[in-house]
mmCIF file of C-alpha atoms in Angstrom:
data_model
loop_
_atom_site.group_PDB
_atom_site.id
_atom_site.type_symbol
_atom_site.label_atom_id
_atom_site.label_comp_id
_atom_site.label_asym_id
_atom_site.label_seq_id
_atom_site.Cartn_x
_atom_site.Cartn_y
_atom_site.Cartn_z
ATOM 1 C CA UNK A 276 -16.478 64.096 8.872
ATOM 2 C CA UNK A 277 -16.408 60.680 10.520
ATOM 3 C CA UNK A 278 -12.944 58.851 10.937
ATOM 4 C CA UNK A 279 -13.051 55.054 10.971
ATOM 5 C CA UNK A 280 -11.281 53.311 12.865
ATOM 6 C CA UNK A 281 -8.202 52.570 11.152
ATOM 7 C CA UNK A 282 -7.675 49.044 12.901
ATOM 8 C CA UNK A 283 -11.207 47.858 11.628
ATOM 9 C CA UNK A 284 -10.367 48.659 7.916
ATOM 10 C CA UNK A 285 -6.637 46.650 8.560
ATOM 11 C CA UNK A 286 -8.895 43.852 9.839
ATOM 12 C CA UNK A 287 -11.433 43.973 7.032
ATOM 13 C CA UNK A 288 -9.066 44.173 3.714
ATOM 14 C CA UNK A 289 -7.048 41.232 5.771
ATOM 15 C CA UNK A 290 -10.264 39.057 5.733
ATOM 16 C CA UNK A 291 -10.872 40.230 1.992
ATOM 17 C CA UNK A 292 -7.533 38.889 0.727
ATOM 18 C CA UNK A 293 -7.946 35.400 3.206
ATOM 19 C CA UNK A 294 -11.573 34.600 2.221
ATOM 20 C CA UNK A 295 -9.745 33.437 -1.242
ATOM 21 C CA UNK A 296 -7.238 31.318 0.388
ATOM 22 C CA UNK A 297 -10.016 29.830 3.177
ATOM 23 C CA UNK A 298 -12.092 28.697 0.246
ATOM 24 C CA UNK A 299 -9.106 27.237 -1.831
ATOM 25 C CA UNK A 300 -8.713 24.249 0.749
ATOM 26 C CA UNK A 301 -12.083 23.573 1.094
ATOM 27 C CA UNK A 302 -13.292 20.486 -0.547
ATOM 28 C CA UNK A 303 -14.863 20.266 -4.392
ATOM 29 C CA UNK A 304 -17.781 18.168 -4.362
ATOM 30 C CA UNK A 305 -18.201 15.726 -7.376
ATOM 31 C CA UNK A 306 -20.184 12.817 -8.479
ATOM 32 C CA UNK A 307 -21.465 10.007 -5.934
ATOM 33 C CA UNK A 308 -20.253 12.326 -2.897
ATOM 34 C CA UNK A 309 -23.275 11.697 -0.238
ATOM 35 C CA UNK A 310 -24.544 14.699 0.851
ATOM 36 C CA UNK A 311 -26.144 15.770 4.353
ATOM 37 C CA UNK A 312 -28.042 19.251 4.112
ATOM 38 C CA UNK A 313 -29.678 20.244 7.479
ATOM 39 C CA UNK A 314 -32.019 23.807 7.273
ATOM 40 C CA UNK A 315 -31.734 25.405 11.114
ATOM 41 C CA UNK A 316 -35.262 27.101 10.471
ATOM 42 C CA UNK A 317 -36.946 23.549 9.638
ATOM 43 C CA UNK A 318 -35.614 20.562 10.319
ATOM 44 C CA UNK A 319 -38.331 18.739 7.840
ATOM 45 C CA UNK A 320 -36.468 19.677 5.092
ATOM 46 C CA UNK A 321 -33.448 17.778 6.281
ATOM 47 C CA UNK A 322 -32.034 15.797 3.467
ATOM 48 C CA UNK A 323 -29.129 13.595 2.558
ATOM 49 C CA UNK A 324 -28.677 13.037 -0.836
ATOM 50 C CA UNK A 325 -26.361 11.166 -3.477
ATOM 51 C CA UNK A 326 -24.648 13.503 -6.355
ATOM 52 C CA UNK A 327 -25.456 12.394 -9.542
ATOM 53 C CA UNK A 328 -23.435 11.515 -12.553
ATOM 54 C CA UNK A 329 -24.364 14.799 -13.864
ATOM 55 C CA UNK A 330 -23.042 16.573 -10.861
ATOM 56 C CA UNK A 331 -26.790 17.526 -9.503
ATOM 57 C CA UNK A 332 -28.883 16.551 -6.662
ATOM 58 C CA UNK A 333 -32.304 17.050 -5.962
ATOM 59 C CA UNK A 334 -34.102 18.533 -2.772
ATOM 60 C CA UNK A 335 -37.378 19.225 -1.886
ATOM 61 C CA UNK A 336 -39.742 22.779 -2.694
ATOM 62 C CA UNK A 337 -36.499 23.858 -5.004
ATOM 63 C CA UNK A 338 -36.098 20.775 -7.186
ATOM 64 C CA UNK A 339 -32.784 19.678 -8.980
ATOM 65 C CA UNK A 340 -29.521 21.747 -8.578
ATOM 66 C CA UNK A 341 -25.506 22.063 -9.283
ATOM 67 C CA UNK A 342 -23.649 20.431 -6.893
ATOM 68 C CA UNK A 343 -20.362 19.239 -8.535
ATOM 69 C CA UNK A 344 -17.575 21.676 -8.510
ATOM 70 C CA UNK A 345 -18.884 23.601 -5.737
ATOM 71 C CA UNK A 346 -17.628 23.609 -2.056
ATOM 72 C CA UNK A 347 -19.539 22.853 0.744
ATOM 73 C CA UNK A 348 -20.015 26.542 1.620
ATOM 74 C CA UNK A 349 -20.651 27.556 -2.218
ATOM 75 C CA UNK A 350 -23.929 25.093 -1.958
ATOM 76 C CA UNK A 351 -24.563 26.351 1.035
ATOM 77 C CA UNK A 352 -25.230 29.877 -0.036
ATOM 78 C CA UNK A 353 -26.806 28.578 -3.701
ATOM 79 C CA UNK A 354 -29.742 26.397 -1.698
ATOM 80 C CA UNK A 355 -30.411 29.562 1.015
ATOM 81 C CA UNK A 356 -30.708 31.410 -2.071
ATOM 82 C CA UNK A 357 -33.133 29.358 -3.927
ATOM 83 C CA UNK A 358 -35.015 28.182 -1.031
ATOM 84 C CA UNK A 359 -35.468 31.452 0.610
ATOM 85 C CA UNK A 360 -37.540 32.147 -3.003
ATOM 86 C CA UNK A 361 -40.339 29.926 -1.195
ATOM 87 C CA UNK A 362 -40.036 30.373 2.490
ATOM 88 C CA UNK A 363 -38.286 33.470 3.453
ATOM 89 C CA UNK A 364 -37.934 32.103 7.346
ATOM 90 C CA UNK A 365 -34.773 30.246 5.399
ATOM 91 C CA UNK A 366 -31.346 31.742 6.120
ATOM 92 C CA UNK A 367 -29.083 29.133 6.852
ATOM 93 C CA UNK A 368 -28.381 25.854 6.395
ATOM 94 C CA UNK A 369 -25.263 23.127 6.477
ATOM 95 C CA UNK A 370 -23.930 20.757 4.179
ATOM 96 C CA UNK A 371 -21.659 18.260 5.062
ATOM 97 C CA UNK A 372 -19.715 15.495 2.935
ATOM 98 C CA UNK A 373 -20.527 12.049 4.698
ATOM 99 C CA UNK A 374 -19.088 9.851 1.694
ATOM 100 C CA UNK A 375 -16.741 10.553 -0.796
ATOM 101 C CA UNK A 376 -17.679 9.115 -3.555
ATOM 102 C CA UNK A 377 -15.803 10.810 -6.160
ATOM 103 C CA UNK A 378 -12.201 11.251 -4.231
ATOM 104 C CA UNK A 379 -11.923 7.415 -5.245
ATOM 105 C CA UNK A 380 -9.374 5.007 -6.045
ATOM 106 C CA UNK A 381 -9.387 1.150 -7.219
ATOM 107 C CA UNK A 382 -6.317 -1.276 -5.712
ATOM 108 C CA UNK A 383 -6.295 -4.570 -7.208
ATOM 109 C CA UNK A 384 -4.187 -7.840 -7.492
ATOM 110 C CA UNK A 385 -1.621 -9.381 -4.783
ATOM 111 C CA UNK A 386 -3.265 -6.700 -2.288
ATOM 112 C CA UNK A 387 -4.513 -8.284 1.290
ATOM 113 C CA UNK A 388 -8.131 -6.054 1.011
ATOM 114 C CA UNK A 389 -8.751 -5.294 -2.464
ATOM 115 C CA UNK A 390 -11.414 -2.706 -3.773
ATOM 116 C CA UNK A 391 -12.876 0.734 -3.552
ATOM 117 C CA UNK A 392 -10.812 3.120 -0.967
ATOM 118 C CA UNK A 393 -12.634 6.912 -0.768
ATOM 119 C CA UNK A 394 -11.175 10.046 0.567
ATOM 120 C CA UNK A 395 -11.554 13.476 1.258
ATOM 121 C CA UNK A 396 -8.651 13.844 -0.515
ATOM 122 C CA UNK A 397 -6.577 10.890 -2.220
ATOM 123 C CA UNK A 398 -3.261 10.410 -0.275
ATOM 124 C CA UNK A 399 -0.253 9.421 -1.715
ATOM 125 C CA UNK A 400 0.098 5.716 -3.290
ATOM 126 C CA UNK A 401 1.943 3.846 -0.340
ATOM 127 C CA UNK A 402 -0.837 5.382 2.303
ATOM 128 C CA UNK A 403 -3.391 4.265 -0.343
ATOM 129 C CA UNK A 404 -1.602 0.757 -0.327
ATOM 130 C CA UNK A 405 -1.193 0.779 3.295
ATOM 131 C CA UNK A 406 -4.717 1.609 4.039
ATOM 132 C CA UNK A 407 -5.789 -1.460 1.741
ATOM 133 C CA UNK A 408 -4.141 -4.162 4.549
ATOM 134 C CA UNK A 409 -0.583 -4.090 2.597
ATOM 135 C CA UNK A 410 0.370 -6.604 -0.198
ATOM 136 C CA UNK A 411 0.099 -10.441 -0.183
ATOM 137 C CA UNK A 412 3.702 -12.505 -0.004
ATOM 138 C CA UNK A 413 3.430 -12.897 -3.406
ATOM 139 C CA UNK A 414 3.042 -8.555 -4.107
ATOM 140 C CA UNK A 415 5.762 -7.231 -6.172
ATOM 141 C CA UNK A 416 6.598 -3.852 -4.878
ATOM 142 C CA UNK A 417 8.808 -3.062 -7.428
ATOM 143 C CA UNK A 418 6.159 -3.112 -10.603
ATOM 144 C CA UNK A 419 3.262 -1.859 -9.357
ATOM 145 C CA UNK A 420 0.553 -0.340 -11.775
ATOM 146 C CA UNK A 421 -1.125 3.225 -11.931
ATOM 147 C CA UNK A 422 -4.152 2.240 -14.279
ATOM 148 C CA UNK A 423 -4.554 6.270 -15.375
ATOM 149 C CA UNK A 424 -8.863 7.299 -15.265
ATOM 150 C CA UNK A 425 -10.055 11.015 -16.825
ATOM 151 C CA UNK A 426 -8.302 12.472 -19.379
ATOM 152 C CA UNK A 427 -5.583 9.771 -18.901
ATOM 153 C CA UNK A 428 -7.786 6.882 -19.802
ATOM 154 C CA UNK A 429 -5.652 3.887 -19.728
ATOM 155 C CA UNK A 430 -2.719 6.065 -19.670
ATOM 156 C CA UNK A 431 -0.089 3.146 -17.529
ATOM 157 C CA UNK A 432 2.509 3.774 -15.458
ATOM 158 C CA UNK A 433 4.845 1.095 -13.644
ATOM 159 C CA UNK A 434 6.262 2.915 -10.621
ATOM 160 C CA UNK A 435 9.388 0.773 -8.623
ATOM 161 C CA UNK A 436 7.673 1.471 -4.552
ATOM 162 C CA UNK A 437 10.076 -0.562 -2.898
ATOM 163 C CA UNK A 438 12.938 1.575 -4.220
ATOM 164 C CA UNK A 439 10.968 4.593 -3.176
ATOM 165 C CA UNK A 440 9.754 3.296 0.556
ATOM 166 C CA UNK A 441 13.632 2.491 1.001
ATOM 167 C CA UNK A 442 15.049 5.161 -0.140
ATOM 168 C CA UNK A 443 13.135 7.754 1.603
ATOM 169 C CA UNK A 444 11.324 9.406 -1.295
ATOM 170 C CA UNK A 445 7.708 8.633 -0.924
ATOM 171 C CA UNK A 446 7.177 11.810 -1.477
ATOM 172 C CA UNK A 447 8.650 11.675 -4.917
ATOM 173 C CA UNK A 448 5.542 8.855 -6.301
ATOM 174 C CA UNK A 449 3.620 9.586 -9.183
ATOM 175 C CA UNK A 450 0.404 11.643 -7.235
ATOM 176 C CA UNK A 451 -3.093 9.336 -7.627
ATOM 177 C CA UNK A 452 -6.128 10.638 -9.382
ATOM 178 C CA UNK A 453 -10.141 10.119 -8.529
ATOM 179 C CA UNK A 454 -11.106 6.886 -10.114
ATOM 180 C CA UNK A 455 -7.034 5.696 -11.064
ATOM 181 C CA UNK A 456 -6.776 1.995 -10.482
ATOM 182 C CA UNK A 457 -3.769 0.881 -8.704
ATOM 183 C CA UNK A 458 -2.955 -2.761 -9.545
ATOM 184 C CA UNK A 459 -0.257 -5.179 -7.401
ATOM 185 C CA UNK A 460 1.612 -7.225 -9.419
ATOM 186 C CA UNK A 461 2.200 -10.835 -8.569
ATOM 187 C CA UNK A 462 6.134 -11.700 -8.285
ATOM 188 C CA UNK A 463 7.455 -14.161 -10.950
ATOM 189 C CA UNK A 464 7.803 -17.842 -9.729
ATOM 190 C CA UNK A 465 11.095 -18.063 -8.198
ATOM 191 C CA UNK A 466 12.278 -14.741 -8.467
ATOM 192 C CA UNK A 467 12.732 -12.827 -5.000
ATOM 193 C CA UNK A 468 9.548 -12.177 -3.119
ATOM 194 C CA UNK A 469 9.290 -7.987 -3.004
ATOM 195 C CA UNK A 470 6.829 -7.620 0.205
ATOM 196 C CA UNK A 471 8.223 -4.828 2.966
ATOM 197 C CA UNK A 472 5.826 -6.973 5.419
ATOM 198 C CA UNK A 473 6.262 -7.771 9.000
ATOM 199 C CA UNK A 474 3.149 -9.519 9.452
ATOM 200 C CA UNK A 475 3.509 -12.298 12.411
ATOM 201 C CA UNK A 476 2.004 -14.438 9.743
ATOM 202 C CA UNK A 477 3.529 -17.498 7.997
ATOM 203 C CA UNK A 478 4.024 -16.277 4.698
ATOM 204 C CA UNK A 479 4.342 -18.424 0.794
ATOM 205 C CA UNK A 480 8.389 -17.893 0.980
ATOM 206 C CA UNK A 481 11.481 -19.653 1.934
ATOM 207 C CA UNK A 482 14.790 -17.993 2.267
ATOM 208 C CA UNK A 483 18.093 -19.428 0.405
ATOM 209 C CA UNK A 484 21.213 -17.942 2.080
ATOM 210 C CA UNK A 485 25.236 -18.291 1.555
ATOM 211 C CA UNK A 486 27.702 -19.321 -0.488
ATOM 212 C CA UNK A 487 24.122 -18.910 -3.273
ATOM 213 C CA UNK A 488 24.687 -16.638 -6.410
ATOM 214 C CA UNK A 489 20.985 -14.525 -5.527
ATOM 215 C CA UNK A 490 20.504 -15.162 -1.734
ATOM 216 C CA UNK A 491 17.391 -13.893 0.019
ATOM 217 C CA UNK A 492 13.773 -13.983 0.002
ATOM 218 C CA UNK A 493 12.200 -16.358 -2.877
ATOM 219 C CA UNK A 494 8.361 -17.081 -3.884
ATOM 220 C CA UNK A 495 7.533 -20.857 -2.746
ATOM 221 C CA UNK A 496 5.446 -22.539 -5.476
ATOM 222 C CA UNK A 497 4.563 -26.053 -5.080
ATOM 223 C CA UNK A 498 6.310 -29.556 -5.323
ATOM 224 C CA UNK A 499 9.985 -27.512 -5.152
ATOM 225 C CA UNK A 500 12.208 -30.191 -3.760
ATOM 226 C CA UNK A 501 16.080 -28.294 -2.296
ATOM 227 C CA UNK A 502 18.010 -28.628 -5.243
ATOM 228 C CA UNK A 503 15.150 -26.534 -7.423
ATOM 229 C CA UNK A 504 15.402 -24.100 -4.416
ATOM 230 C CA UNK A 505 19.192 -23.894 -4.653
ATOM 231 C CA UNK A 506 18.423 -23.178 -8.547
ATOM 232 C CA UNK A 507 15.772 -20.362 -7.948
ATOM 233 C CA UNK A 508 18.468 -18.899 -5.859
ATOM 234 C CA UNK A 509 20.838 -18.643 -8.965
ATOM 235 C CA UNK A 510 22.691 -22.070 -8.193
ATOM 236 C CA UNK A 511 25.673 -22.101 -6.149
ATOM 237 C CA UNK A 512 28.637 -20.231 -5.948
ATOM 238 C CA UNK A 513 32.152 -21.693 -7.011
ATOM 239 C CA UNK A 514 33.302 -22.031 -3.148
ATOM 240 C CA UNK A 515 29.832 -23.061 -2.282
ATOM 241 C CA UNK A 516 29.863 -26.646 0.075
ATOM 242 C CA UNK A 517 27.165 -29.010 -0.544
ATOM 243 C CA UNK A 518 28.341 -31.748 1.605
ATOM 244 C CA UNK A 519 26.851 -29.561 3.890
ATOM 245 C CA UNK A 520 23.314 -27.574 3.679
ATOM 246 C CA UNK A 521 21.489 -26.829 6.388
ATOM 247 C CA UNK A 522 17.565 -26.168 6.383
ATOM 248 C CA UNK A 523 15.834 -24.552 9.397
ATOM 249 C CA UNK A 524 12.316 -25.235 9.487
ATOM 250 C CA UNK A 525 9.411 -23.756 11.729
ATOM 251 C CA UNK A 526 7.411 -25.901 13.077
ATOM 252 C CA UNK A 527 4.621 -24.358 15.034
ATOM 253 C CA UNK A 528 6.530 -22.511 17.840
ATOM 254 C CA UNK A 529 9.604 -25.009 17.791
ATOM 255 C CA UNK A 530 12.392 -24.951 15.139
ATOM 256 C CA UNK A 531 14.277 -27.920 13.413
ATOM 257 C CA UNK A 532 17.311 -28.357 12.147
ATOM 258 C CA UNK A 533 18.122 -30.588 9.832
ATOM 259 C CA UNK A 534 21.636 -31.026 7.528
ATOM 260 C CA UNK A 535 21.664 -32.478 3.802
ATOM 261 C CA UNK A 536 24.720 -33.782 1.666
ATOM 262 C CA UNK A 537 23.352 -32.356 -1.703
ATOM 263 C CA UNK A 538 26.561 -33.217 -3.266
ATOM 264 C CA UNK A 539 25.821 -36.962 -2.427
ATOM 265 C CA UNK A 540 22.147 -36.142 -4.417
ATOM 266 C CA UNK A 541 23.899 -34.603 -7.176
ATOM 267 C CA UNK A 542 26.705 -37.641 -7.932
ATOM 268 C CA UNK A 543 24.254 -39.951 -7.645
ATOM 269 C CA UNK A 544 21.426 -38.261 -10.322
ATOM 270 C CA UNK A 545 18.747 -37.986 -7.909
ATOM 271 C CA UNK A 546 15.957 -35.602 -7.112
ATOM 272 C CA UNK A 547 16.631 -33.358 -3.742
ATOM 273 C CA UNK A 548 14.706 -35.775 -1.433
ATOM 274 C CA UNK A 549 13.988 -32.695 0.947
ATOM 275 C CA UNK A 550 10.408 -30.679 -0.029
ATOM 276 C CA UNK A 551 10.645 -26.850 0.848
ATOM 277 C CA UNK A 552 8.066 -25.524 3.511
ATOM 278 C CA UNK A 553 6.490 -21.999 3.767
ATOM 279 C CA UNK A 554 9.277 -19.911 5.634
ATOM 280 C CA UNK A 555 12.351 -22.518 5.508
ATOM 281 C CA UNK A 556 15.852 -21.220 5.898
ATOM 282 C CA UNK A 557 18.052 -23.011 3.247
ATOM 283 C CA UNK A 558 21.903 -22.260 4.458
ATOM 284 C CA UNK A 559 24.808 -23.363 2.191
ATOM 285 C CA UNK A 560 27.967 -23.214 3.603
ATOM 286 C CA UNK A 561 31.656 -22.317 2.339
ATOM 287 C CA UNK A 562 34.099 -24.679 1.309
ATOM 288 C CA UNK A 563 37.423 -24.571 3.603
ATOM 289 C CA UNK A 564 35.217 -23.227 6.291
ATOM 290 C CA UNK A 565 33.959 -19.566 7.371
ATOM 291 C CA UNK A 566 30.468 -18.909 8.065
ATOM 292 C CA UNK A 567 28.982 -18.232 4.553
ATOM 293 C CA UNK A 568 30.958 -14.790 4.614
ATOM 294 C CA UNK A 569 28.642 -13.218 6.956
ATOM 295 C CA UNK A 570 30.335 -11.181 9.809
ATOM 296 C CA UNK A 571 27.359 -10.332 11.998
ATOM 297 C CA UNK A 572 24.010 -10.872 12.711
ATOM 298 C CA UNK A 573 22.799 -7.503 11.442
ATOM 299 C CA UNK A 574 23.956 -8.660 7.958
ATOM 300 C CA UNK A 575 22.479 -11.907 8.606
ATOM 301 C CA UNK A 576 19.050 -10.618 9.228
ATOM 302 C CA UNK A 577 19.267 -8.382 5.969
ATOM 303 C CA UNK A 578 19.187 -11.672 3.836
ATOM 304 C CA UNK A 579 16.360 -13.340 6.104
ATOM 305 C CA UNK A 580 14.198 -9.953 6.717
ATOM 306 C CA UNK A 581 13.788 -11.448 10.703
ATOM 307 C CA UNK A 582 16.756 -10.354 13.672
ATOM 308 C CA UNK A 583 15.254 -12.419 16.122
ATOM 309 C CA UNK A 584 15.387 -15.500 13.510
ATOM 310 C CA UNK A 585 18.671 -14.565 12.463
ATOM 311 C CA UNK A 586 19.963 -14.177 16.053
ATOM 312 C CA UNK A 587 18.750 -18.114 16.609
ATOM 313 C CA UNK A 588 20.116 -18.990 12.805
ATOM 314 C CA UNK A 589 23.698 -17.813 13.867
ATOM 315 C CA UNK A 590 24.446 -18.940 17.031
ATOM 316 C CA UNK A 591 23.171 -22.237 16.259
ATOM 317 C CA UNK A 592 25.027 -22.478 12.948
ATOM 318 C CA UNK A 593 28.279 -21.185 14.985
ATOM 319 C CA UNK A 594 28.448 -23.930 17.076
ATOM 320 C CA UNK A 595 27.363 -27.224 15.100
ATOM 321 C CA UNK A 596 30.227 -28.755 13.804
#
């Protein structure tokens, strides 16, 4: 009786019980995937072809056939089959994926490239945001939309990504579905722009900062004169002084500097005479002196989102009088 070789079974029930796991990573086709199929035996029966609706495609000699829900090598084998029915030469053929169609997802709203994104497979939401150019300086990252598709038709959910990106936990955000919308809200007038952006780009915001009740980053609307910016910023503090406000503006590579008695404004019932620019630095000082509380530039640049700005902002504001 003939022994076999006892390394050759090892090696055979080992590819038995990986075949499973091989095939469970492959990709699923599904509806408006685009389709290459190249025959080795005869290249004239090359094809590519769009997926239907109905999951089936349509090829040449063997007609219409299941595509969605099988892998790549599943169709493989199902079109060798068939075909080899007609021309026996047939044994092997390819199919590859050249658009995913159905591994889609929608991004809409304060988004710098809105649209249709396809994958292979859908990442998570911030790469999907990412990949879309990032959000506008009006994008609030902490209400954005999952618009739910499938069996979750307009299912919403409201997920908080800033607090996520900071925090660390990406990998914690609600996992995206083929054909979910993802919709960027806009950030209320006034309220604190949301963007995580560095872009090198001059952006729809102005920064309030000191002796302010809500300092930071705020949306910049039109026709807001200083003392609407000072109220957008939640109005002054109780030590704030008004005698003195500074605003730093940008103007094309240069910076200006230019200090306001808003107090004088105030007595005398009249508008702020001052019009806030894109990317203005509003400072309000403390009465009986100190430098708005702040003890270094790192803390600084967390209110103005900039270091090298804040590095400028500081040492220029240290020594005017």
């Amino acid at each position: 009786m003939k022994i076999n070789n006892p390394l050759k079974i090892a090696g055979s029930l080992l590819l038995v019980f990986l075949l499973p796991l091989i095939a469970a990573g492959e990709y699923i086709i599904g509806p408006e995937d685009v389709l290459e199929i190249k025959f080795w035996q005869d290249n004239t029966l090359d094809a590519n072809v769009k997926v239907r609706q109905d999951g089936k495609i349509s090829l040449d000699i063997i007609g219409e056939l299941q595509a969605s829900g099988l892998t790549t090598s599943d169709l493989e084998r199902e079109i060798v089959r068939q075909m080899s029915r007609y021309n026996k030469a047939i044994s092997q053929t390819v199919v590859r994926v050249t658009e995913y169609g159905f591994q889609k997802v929608w991004i809409t709203g304060q988004i710098l490239n809105p649209g249709k994104y396809t994958f292979e497979e859908i990442p998570d939401l911030w790469t999907v945001i990412n990949e879309a150019g990032g959000i506008t300086e009006t994008g609030d990252l902490t209400r954005v939309l999952i618009i739910r598709s499938g069996e979750q038709a307009g299912q919403v959910e409201v997920v908080n990504v800033a607090d996520m990106v900071v925090t660390g936990n990406v990998n914690n955000l609600p996992r995206l579905r083929a054909g979910d919308t993802i919709e960027i809200s806009r950030a209320p007038a006034g309220l604190p722009a949301r963007t995580l952006s560095d872009r090198p780009v001059v952006k729809n915001i102005f920064y309030v900062i000191g002796s302010v009740n809500e300092p930071g980053a705020v949306t910049l609307e039109s026709n807001i004169d200083i003392l609407d910016a000072l109220a957008l910023a939640g109005g002054p503090t109780e030590n704030a002084n008004l005698k003195t406000v500074t605003v730093v503006s940008k103007d094309g590579l240069n910076t200006q500097m230019v200090k306001i008695n808003l107090e004088q404004y105030i007595n005398a019932g009249v508008t702020g005479r001052y019009m806030v620019r894109p990317e203005d630095n509003i400072i309000v000082g403390r009465s009986g002196g100190g430098f708005l509380g702040l003890n270094s530039v790192a803390e600084f640049a967390a209110l103005i989102g900039s270091i090298s700005t804040a590095i400028l902002l500081y040492d220029a504001l240290k020594t005017s009088p």
